[in-house]
Short mmCIF file of N, CA and C in Angstrom, two decimals:
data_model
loop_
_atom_site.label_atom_id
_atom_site.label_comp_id
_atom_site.label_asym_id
_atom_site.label_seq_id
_atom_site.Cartn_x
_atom_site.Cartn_y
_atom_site.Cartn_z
N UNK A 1 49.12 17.47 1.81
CA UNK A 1 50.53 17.44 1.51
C UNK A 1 51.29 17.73 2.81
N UNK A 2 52.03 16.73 2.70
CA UNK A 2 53.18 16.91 4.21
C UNK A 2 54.56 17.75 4.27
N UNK A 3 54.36 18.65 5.17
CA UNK A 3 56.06 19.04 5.62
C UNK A 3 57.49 18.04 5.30
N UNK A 4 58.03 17.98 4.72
CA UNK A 4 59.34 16.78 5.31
C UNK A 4 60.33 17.84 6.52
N UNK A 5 60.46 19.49 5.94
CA UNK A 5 61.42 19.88 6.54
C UNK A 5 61.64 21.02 6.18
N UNK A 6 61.79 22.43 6.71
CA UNK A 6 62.72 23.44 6.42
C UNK A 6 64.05 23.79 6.67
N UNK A 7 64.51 23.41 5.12
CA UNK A 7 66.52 23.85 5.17
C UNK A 7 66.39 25.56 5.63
N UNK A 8 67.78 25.85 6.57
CA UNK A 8 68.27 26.96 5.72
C UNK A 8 69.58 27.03 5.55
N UNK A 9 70.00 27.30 4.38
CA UNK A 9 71.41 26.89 3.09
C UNK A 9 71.58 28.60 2.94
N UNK A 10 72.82 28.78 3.22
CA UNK A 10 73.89 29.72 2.84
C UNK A 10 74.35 29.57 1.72
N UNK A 11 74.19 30.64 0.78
CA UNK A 11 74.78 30.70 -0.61
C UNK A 11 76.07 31.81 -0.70
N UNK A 12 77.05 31.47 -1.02
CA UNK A 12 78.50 32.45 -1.33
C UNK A 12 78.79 31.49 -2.25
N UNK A 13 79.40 32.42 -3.15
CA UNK A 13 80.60 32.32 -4.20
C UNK A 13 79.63 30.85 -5.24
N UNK A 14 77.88 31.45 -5.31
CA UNK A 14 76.99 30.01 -6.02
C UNK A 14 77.18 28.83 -5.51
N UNK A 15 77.75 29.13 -4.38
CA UNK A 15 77.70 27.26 -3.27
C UNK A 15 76.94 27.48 -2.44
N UNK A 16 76.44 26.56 -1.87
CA UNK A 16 75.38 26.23 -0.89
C UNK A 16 75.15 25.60 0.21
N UNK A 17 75.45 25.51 1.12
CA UNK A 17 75.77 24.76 2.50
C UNK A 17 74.83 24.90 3.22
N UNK A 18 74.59 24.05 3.65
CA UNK A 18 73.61 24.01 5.54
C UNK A 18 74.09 24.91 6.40
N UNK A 19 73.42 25.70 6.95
CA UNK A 19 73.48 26.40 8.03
C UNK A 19 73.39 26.11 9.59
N UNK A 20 74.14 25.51 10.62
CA UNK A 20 74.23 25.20 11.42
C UNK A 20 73.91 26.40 12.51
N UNK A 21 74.67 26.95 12.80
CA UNK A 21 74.86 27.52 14.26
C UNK A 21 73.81 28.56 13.60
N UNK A 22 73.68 29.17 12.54
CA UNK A 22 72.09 30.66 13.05
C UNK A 22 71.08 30.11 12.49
N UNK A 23 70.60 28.52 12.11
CA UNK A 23 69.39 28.05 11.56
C UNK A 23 68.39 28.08 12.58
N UNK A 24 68.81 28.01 13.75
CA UNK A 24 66.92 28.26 14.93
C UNK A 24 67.35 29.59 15.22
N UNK A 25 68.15 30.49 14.50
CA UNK A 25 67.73 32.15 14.81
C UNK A 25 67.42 32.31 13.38
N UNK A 26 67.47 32.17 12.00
CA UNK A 26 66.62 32.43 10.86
C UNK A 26 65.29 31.69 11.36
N UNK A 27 65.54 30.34 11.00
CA UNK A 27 64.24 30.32 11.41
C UNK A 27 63.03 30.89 12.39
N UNK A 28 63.38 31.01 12.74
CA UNK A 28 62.71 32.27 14.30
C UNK A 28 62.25 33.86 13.46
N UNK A 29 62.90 34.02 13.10
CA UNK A 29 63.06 35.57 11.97
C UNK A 29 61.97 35.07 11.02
N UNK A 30 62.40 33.97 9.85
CA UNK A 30 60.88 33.51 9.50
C UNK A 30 59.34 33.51 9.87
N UNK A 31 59.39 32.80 11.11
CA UNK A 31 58.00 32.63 11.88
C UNK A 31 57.72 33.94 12.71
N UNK A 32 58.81 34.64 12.83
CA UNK A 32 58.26 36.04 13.22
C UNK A 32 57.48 36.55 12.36
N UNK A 33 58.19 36.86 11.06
CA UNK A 33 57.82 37.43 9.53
C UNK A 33 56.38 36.71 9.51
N UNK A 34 56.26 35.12 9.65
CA UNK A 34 54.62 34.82 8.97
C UNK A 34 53.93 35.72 10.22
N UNK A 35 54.28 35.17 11.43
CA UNK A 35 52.97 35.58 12.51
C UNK A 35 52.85 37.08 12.15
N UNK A 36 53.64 38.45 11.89
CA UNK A 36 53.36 39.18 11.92
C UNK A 36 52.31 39.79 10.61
N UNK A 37 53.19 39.11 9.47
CA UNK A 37 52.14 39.20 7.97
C UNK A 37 50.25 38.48 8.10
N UNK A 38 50.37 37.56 9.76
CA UNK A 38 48.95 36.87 9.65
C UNK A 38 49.24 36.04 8.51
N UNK A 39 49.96 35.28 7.94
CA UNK A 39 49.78 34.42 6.87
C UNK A 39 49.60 33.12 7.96
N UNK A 40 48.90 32.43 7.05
CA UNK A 40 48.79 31.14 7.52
C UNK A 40 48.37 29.99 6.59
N UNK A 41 49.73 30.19 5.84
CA UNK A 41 49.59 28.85 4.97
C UNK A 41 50.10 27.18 5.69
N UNK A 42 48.96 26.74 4.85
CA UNK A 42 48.80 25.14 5.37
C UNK A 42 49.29 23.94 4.45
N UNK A 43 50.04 24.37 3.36
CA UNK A 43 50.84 23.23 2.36
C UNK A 43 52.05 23.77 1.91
N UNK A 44 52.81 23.30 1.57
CA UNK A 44 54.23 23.75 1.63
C UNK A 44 54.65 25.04 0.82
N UNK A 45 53.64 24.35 -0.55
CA UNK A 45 53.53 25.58 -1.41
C UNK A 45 52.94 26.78 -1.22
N UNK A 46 52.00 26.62 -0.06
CA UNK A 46 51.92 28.29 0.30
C UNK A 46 52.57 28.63 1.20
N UNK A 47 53.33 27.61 2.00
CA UNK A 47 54.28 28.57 2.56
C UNK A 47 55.52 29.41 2.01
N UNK A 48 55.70 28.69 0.68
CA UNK A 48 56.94 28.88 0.15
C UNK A 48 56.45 30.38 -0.79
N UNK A 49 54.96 30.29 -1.01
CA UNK A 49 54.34 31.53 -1.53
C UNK A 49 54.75 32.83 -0.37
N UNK A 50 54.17 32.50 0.70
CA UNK A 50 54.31 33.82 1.63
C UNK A 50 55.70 33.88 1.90
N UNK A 51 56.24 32.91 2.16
CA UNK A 51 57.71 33.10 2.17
C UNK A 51 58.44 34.23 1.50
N UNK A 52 58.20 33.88 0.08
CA UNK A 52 58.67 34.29 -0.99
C UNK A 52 58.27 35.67 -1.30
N UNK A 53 56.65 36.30 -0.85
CA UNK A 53 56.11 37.51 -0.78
C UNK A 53 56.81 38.14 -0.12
N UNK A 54 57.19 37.48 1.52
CA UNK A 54 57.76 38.22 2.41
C UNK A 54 59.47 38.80 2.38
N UNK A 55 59.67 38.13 1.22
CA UNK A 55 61.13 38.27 0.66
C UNK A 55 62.23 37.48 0.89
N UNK A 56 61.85 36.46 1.21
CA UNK A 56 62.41 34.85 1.22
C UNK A 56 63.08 34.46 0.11
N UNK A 57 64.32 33.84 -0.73
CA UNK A 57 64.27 33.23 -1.57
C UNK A 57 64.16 31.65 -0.96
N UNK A 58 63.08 31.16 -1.52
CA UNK A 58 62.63 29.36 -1.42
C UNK A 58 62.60 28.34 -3.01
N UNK A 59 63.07 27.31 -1.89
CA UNK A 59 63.24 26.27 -3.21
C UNK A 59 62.24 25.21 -3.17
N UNK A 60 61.53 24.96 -3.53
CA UNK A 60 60.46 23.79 -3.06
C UNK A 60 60.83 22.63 -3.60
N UNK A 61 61.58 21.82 -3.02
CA UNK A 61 61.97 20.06 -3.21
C UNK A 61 60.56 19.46 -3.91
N UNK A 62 61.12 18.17 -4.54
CA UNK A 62 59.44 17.43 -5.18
C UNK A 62 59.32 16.78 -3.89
N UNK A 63 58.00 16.59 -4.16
CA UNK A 63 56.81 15.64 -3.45
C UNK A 63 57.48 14.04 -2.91
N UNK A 64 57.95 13.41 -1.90
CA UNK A 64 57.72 12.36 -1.67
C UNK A 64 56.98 12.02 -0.51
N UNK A 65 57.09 10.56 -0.37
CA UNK A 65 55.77 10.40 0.49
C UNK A 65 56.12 10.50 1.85
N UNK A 66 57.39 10.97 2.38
CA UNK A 66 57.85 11.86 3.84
C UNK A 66 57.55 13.13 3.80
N UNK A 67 57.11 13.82 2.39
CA UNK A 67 56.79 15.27 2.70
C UNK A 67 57.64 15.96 1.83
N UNK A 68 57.72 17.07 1.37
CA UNK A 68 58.28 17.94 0.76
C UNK A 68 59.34 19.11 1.10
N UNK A 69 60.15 18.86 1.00
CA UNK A 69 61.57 19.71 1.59
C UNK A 69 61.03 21.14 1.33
N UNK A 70 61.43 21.91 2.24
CA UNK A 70 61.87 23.82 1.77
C UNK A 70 63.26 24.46 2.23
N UNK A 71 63.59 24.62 1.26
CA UNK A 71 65.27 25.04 1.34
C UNK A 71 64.94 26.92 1.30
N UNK A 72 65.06 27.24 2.55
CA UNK A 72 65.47 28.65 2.78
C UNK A 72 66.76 29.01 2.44
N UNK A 73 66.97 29.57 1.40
CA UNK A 73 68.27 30.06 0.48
C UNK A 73 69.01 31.48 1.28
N UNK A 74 69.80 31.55 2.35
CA UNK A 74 70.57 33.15 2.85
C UNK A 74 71.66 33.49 1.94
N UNK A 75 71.75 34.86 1.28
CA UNK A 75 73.11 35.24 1.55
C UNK A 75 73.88 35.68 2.48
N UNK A 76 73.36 36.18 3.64
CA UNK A 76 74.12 36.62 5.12
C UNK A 76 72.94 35.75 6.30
N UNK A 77 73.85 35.35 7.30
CA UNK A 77 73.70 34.91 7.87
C UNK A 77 73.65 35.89 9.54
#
């Protein structure tokens, strides 16, 4: 199963937007979080597992044949 992509979407007031300007500093905070937990999941769904252990809220998009979306859900940015 393929990657398509990790969102990360800002939630206020139950809306949801793309995160522009701090998405390669969450993300970074993420991959800190796996390397330090040693997780090393290899399909989307376990990433979205450790994610989610690590206190992530994740949305796992369906399956197409570009890969499977993960929407990293923030309330603060």
């Amino acid at each position: 199963m393929l990657f398509r992509s990790v969102r990360v979407l800002h939630e206020s007031g139950g809306k949801r937007t793309v995160v522009s300007h701090f998405n390669k500093a969450t993300k970074g905070r993420i991959v800190r979080a796996l390397l330090e937990d040693g997780a090393d999941p290899r399909t989307p769904t376990a990433l979205a597992d450790a994610l989610r252990r690590l206190g992530w809220f994740v949305v796992v998009g369906d399956p197409t044949p570009k890969g499977t979306q993960l929407d990293v859900v923030v309330t603060e940015v």
